[in-house]
PDB file of N, CA and C in Angstrom:
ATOM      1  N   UNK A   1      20.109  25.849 -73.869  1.00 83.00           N
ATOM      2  CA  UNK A   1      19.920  26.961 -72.957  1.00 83.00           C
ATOM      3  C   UNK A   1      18.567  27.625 -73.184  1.00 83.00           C
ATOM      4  N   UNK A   2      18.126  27.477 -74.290  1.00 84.00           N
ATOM      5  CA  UNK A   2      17.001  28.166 -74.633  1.00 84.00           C
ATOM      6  C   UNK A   2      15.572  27.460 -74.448  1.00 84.00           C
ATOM      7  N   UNK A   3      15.718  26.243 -74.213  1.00 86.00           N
ATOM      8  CA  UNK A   3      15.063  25.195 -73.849  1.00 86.00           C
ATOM      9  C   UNK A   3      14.847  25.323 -72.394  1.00 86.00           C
ATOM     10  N   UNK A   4      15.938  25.244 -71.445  1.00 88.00           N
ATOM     11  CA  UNK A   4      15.836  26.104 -69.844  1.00 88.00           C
ATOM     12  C   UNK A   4      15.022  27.020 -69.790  1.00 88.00           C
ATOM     13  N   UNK A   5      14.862  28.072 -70.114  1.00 87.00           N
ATOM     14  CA  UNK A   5      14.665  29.272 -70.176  1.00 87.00           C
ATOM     15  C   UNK A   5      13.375  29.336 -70.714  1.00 87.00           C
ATOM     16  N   UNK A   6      12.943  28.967 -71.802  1.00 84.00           N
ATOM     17  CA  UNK A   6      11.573  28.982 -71.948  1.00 84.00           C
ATOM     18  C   UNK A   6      11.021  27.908 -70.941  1.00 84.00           C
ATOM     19  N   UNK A   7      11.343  26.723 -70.583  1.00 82.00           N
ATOM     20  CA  UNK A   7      10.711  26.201 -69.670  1.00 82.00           C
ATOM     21  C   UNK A   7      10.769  26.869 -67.808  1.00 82.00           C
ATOM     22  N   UNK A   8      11.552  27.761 -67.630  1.00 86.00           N
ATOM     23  CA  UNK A   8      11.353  28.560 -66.677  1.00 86.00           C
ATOM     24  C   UNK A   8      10.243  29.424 -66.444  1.00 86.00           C
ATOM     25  N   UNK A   9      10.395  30.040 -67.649  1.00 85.00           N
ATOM     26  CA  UNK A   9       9.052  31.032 -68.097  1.00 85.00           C
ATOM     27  C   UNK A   9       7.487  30.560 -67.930  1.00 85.00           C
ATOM     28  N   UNK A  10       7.642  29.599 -68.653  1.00 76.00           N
ATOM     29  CA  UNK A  10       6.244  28.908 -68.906  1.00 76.00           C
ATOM     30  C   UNK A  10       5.716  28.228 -67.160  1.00 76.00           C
ATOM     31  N   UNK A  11       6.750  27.647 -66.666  1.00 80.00           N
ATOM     32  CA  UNK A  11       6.667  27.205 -65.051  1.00 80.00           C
ATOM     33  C   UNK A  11       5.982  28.535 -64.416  1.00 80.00           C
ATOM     34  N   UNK A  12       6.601  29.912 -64.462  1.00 78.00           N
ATOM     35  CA  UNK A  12       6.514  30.441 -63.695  1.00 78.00           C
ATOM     36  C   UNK A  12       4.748  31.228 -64.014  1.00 78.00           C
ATOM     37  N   UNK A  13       4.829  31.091 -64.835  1.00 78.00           N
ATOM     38  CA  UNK A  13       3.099  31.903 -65.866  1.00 78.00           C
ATOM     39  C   UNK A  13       2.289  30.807 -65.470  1.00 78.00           C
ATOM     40  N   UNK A  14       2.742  29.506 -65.440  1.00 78.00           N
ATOM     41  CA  UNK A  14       1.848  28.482 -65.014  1.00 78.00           C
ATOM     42  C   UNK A  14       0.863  28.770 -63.503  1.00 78.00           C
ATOM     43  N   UNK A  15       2.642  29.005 -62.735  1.00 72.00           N
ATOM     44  CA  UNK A  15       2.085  28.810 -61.091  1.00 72.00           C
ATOM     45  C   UNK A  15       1.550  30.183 -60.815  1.00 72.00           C
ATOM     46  N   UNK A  16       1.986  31.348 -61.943  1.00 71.00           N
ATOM     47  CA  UNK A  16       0.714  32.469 -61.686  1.00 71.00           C
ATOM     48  C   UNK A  16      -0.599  32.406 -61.829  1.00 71.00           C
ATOM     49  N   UNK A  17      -0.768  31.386 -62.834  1.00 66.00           N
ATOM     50  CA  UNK A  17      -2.384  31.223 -63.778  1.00 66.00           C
ATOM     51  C   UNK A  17      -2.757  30.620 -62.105  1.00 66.00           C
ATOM     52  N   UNK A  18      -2.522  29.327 -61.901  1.00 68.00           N
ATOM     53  CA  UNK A  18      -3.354  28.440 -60.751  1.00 68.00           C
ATOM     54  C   UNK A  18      -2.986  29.131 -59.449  1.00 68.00           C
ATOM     55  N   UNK A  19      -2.384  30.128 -58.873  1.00 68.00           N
ATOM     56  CA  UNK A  19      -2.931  30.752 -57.692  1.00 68.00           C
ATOM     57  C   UNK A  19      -3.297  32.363 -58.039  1.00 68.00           C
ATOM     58  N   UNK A  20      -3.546  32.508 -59.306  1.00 69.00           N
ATOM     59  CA  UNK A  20      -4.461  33.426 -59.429  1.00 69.00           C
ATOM     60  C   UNK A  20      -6.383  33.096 -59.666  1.00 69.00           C
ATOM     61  N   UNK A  21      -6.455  31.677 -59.440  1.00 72.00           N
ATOM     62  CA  UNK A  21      -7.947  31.166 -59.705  1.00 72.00           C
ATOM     63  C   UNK A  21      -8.536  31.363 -58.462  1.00 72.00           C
ATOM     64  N   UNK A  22     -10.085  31.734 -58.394  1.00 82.00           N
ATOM     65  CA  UNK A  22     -10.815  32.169 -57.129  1.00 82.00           C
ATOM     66  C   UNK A  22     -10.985  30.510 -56.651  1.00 82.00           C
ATOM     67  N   UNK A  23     -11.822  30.693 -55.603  1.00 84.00           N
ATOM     68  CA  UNK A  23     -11.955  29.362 -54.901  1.00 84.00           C
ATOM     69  C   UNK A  23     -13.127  28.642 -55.080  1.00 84.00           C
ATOM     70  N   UNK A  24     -13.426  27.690 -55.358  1.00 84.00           N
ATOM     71  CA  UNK A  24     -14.431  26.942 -55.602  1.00 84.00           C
ATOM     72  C   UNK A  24     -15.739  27.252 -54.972  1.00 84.00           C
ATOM     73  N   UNK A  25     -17.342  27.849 -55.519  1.00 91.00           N
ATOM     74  CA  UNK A  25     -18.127  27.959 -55.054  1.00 91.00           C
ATOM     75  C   UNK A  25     -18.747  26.485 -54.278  1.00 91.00           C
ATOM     76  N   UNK A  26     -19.473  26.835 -53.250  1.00 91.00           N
ATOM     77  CA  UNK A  26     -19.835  25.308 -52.556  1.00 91.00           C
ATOM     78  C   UNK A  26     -20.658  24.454 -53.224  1.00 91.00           C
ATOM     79  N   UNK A  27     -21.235  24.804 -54.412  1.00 92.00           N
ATOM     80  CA  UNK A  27     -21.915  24.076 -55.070  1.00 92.00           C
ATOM     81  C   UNK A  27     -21.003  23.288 -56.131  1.00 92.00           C
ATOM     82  N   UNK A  28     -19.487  23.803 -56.581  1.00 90.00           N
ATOM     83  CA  UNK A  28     -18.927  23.069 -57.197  1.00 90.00           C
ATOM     84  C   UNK A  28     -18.004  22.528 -56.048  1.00 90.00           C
ATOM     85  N   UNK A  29     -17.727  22.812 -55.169  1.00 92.00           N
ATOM     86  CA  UNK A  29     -16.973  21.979 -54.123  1.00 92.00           C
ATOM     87  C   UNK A  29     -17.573  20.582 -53.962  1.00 92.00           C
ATOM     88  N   UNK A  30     -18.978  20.458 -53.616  1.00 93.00           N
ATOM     89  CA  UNK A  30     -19.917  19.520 -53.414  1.00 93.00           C
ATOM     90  C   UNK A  30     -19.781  18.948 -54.761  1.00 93.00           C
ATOM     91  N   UNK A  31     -19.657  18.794 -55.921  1.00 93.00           N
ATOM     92  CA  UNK A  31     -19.532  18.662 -57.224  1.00 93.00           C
ATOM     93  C   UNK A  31     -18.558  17.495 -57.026  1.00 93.00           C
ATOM     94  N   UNK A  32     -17.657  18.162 -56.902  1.00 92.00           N
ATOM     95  CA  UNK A  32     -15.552  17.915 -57.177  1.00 92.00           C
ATOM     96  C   UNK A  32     -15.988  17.050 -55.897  1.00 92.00           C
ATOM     97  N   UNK A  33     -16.307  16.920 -54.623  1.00 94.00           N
ATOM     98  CA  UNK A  33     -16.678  15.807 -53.579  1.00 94.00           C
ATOM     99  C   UNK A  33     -16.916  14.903 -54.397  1.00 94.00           C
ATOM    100  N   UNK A  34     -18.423  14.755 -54.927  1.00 95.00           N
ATOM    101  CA  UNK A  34     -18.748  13.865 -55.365  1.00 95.00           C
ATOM    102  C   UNK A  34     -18.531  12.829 -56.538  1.00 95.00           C
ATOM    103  N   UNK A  35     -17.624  13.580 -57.637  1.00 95.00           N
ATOM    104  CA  UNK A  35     -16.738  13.191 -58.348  1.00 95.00           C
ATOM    105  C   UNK A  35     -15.994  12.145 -58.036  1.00 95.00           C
ATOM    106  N   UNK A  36     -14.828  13.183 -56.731  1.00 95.00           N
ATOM    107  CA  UNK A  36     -13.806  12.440 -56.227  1.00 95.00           C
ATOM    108  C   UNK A  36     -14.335  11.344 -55.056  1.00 95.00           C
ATOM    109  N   UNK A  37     -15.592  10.919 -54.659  1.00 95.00           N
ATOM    110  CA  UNK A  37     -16.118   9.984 -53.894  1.00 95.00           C
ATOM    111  C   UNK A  37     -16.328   9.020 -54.977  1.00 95.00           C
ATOM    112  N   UNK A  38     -17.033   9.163 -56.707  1.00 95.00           N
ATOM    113  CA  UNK A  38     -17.431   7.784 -57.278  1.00 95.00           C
ATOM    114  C   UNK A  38     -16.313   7.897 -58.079  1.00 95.00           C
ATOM    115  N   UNK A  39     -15.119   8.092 -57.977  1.00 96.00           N
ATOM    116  CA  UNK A  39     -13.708   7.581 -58.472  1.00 96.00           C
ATOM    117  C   UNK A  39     -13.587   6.970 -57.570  1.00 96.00           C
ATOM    118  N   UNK A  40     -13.397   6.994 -56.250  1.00 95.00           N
ATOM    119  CA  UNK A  40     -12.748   6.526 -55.037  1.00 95.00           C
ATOM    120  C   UNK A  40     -13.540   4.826 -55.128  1.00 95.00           C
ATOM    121  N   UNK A  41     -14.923   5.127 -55.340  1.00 96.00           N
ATOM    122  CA  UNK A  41     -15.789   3.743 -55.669  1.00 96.00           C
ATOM    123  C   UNK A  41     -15.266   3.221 -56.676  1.00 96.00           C
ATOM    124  N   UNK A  42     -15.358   3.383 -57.956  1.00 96.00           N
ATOM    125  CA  UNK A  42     -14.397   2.781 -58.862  1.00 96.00           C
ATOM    126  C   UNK A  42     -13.099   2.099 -58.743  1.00 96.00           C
ATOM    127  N   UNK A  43     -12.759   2.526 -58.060  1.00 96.00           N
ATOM    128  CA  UNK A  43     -11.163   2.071 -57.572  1.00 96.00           C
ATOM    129  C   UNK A  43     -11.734   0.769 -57.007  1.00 96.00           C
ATOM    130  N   UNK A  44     -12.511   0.761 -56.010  1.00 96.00           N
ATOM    131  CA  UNK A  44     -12.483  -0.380 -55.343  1.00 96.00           C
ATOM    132  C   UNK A  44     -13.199  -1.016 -55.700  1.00 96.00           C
ATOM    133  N   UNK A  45     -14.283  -1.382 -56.496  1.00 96.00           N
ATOM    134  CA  UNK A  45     -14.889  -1.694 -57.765  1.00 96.00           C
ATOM    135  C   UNK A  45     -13.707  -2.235 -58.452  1.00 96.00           C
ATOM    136  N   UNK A  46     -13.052  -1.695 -59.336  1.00 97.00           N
ATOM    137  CA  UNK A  46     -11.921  -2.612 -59.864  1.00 97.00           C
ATOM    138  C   UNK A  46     -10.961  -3.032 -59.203  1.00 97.00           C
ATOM    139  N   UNK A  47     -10.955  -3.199 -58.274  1.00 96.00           N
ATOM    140  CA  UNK A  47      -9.784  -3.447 -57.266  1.00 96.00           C
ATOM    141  C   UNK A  47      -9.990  -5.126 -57.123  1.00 96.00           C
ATOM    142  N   UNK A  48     -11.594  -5.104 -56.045  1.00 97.00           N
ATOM    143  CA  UNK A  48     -12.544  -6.325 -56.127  1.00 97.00           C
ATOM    144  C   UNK A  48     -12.269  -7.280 -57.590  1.00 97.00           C
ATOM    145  N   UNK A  49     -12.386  -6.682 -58.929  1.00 97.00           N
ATOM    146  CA  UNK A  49     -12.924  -7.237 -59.577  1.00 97.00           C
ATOM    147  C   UNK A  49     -11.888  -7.853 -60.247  1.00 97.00           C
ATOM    148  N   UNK A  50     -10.125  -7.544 -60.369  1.00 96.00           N
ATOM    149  CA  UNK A  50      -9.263  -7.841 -60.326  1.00 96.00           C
ATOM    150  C   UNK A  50      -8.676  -8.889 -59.532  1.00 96.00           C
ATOM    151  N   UNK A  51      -9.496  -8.793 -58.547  1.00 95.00           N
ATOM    152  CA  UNK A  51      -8.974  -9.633 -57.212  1.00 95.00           C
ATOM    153  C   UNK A  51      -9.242 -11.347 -57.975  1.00 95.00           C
ATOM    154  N   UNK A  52     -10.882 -11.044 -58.407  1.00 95.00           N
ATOM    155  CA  UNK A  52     -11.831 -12.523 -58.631  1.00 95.00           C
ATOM    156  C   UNK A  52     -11.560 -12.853 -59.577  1.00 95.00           C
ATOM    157  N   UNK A  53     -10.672 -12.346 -60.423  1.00 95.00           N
ATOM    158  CA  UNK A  53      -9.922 -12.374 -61.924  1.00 95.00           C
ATOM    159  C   UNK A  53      -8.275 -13.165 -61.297  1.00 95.00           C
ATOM    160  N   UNK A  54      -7.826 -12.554 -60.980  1.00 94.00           N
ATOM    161  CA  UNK A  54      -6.426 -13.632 -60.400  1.00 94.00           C
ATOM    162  C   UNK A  54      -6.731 -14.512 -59.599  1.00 94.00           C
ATOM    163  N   UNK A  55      -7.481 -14.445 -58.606  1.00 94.00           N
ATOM    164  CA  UNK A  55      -8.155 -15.770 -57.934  1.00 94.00           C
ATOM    165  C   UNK A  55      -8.834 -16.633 -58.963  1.00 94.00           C
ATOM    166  N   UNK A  56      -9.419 -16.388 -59.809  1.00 93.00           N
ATOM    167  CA  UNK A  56      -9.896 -17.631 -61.058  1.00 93.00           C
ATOM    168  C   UNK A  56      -8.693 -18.264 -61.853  1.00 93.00           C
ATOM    169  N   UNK A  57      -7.881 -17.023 -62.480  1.00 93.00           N
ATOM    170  CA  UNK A  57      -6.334 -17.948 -62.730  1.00 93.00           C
ATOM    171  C   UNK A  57      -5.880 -18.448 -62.041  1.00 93.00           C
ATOM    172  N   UNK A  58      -5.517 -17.894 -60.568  1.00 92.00           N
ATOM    173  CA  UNK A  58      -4.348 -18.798 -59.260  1.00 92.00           C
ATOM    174  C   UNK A  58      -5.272 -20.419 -59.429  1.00 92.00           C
ATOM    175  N   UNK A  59      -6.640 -20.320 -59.246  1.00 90.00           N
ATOM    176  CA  UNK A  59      -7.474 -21.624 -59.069  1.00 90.00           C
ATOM    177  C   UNK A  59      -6.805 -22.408 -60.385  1.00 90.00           C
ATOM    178  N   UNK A  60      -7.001 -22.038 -61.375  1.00 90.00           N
ATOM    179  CA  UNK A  60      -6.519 -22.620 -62.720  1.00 90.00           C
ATOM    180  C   UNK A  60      -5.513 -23.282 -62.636  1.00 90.00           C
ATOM    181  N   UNK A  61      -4.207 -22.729 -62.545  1.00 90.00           N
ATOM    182  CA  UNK A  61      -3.072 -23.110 -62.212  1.00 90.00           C
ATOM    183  C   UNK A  61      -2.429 -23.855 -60.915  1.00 90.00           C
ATOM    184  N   UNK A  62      -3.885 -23.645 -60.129  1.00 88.00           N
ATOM    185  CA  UNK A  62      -3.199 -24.025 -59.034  1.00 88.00           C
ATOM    186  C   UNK A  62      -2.807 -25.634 -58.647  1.00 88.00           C
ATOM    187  N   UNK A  63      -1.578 -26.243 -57.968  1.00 88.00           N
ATOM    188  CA  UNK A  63      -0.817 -27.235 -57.209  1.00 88.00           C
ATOM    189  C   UNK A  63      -1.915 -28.045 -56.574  1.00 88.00           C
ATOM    190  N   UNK A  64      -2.649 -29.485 -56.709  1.00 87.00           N
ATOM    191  CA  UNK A  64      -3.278 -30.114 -55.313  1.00 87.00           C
ATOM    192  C   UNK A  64      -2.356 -29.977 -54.122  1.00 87.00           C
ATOM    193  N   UNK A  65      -2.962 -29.763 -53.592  1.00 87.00           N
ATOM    194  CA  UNK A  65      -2.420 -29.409 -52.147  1.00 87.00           C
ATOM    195  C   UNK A  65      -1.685 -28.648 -51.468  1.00 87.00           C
ATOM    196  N   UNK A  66      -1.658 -27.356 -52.251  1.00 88.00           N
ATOM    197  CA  UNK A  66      -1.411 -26.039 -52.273  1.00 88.00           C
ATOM    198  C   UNK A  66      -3.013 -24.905 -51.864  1.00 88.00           C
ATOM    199  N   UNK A  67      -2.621 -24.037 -50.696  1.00 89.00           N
ATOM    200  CA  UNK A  67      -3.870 -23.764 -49.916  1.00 89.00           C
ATOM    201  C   UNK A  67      -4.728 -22.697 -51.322  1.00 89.00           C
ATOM    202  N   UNK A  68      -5.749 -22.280 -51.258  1.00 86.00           N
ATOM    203  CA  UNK A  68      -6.666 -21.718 -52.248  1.00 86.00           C
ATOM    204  C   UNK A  68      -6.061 -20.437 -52.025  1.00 86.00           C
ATOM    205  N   UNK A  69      -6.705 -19.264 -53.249  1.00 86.00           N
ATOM    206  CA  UNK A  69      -6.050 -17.824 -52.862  1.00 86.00           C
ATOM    207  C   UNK A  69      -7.031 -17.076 -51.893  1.00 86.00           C
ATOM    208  N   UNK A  70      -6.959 -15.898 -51.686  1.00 89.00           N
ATOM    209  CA  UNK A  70      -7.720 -15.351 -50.538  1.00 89.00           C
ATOM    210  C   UNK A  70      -8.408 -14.952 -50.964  1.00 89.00           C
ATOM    211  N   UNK A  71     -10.178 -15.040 -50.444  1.00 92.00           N
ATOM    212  CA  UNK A  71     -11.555 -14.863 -50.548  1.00 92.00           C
ATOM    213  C   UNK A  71     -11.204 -12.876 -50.978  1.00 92.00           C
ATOM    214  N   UNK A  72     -11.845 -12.491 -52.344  1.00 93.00           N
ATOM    215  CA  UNK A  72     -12.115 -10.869 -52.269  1.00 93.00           C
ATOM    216  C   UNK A  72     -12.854 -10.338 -51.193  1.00 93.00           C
ATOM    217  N   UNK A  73     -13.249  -9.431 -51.324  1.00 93.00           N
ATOM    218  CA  UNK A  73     -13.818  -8.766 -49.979  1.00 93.00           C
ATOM    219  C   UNK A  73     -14.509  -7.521 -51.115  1.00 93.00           C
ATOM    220  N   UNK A  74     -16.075  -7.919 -51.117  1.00 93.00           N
ATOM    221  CA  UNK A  74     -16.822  -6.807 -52.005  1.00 93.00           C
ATOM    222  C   UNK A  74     -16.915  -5.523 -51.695  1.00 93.00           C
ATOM    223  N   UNK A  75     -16.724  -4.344 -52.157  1.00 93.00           N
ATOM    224  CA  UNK A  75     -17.067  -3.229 -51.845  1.00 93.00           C
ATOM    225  C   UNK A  75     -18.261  -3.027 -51.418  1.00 93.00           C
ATOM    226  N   UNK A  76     -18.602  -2.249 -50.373  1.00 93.00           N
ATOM    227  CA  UNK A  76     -20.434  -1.751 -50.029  1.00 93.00           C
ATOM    228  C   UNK A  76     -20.744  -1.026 -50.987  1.00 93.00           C
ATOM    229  N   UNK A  77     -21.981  -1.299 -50.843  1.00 93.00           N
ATOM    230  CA  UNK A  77     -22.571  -0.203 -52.050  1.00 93.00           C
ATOM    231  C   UNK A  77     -22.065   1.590 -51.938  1.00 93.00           C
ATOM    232  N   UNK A  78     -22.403   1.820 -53.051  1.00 92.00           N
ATOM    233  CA  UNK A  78     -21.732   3.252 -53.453  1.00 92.00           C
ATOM    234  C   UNK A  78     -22.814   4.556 -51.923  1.00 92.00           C
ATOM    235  N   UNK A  79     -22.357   4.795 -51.202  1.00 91.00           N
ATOM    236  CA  UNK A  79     -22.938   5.982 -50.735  1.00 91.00           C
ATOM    237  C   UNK A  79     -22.208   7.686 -50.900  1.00 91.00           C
ATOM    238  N   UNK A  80     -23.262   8.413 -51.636  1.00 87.00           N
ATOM    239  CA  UNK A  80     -22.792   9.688 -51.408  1.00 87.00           C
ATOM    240  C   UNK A  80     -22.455  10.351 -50.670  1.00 87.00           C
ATOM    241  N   UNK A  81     -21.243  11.208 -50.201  1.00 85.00           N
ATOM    242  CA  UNK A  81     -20.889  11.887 -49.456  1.00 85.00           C
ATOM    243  C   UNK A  81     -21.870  12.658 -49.099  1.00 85.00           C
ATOM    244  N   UNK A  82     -22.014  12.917 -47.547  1.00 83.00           N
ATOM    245  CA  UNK A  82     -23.119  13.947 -47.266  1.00 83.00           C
ATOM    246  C   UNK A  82     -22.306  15.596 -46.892  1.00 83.00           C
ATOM    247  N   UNK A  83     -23.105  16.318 -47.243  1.00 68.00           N
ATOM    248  CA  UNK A  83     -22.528  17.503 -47.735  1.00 68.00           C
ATOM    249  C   UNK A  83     -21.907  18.505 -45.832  1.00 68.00           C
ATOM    250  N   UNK A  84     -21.130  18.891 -45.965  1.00 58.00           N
ATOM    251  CA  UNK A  84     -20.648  19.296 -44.434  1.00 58.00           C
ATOM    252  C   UNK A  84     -21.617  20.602 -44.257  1.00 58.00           C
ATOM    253  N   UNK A  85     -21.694  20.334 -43.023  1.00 53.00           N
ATOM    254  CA  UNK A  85     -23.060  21.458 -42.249  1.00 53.00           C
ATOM    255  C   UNK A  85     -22.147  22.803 -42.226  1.00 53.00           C
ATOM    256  N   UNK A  86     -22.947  24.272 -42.613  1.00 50.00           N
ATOM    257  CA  UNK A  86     -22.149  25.082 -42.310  1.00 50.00           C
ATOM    258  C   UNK A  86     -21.889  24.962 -40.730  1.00 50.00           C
ATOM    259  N   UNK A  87     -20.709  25.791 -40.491  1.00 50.00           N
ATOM    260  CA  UNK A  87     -20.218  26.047 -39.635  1.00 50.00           C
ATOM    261  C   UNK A  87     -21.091  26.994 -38.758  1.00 50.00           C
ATOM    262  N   UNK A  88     -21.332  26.395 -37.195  1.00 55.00           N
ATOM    263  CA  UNK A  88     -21.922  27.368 -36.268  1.00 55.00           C
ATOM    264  C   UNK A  88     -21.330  28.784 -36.347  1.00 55.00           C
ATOM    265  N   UNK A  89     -22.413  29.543 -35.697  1.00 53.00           N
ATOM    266  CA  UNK A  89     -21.662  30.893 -35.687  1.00 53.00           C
ATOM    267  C   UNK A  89     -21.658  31.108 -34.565  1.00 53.00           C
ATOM    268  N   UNK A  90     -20.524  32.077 -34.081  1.00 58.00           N
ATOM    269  CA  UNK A  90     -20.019  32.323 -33.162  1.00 58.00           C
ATOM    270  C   UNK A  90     -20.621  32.583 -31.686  1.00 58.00           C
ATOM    271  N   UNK A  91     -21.048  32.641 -30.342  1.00 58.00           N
ATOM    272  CA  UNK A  91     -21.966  32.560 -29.336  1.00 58.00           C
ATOM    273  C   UNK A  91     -21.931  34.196 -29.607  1.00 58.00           C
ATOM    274  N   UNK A  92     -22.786  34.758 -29.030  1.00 58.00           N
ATOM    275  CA  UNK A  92     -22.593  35.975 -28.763  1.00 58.00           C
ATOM    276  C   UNK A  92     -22.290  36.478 -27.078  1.00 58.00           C
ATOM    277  N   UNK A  93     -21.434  37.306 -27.164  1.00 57.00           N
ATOM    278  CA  UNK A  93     -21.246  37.117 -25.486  1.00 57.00           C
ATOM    279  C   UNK A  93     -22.018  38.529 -24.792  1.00 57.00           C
TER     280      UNK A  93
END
């Protein structure tokens, strides 16, 4: 019971701490973008590179006359996210 209960507590101090944090200035927004853009590259970077790694075993192992495995497909090169234009301001009427 006491195990409940402190883990209630601690949940609830938690979800006070993270929506009591201000909001990301645009210079760390653009940051955390770009972060989360050369993870996103990475991924597919190892994704690719995994691919040409079981396609070299399937070849190894593979049956004559059993069809080949499927060609990878390389990632494009890495481009940085370009940063979003502020927002127009309003017409004046």
């Amino acid at each position: 019971m006491k195990k409940i209960i402190a883990f209630t507590i601690c949940a609830f101090a938690t979800a006070t701490a993270f929506a009591a944090l201000p909001p990301l200035s645009p210079e760390a927004q653009e940051a955390a973008n770009l972060a989360k853009a050369k993870t996103a590259y990475g991924d597919k970077v190892g994704a690719y590179q995994l691919c040409q790694a079981q396609n070299k075993v399937a070849d190894r192992f593979r049956v004559s006359g059993t069809p080949a495995p499927a060609a990878c497909v390389a990632p494009p090169p890495f481009v940085a996210p370009v940063a979003a234009a502020a927002a127009p301001a309003p017409a004046a009427k």
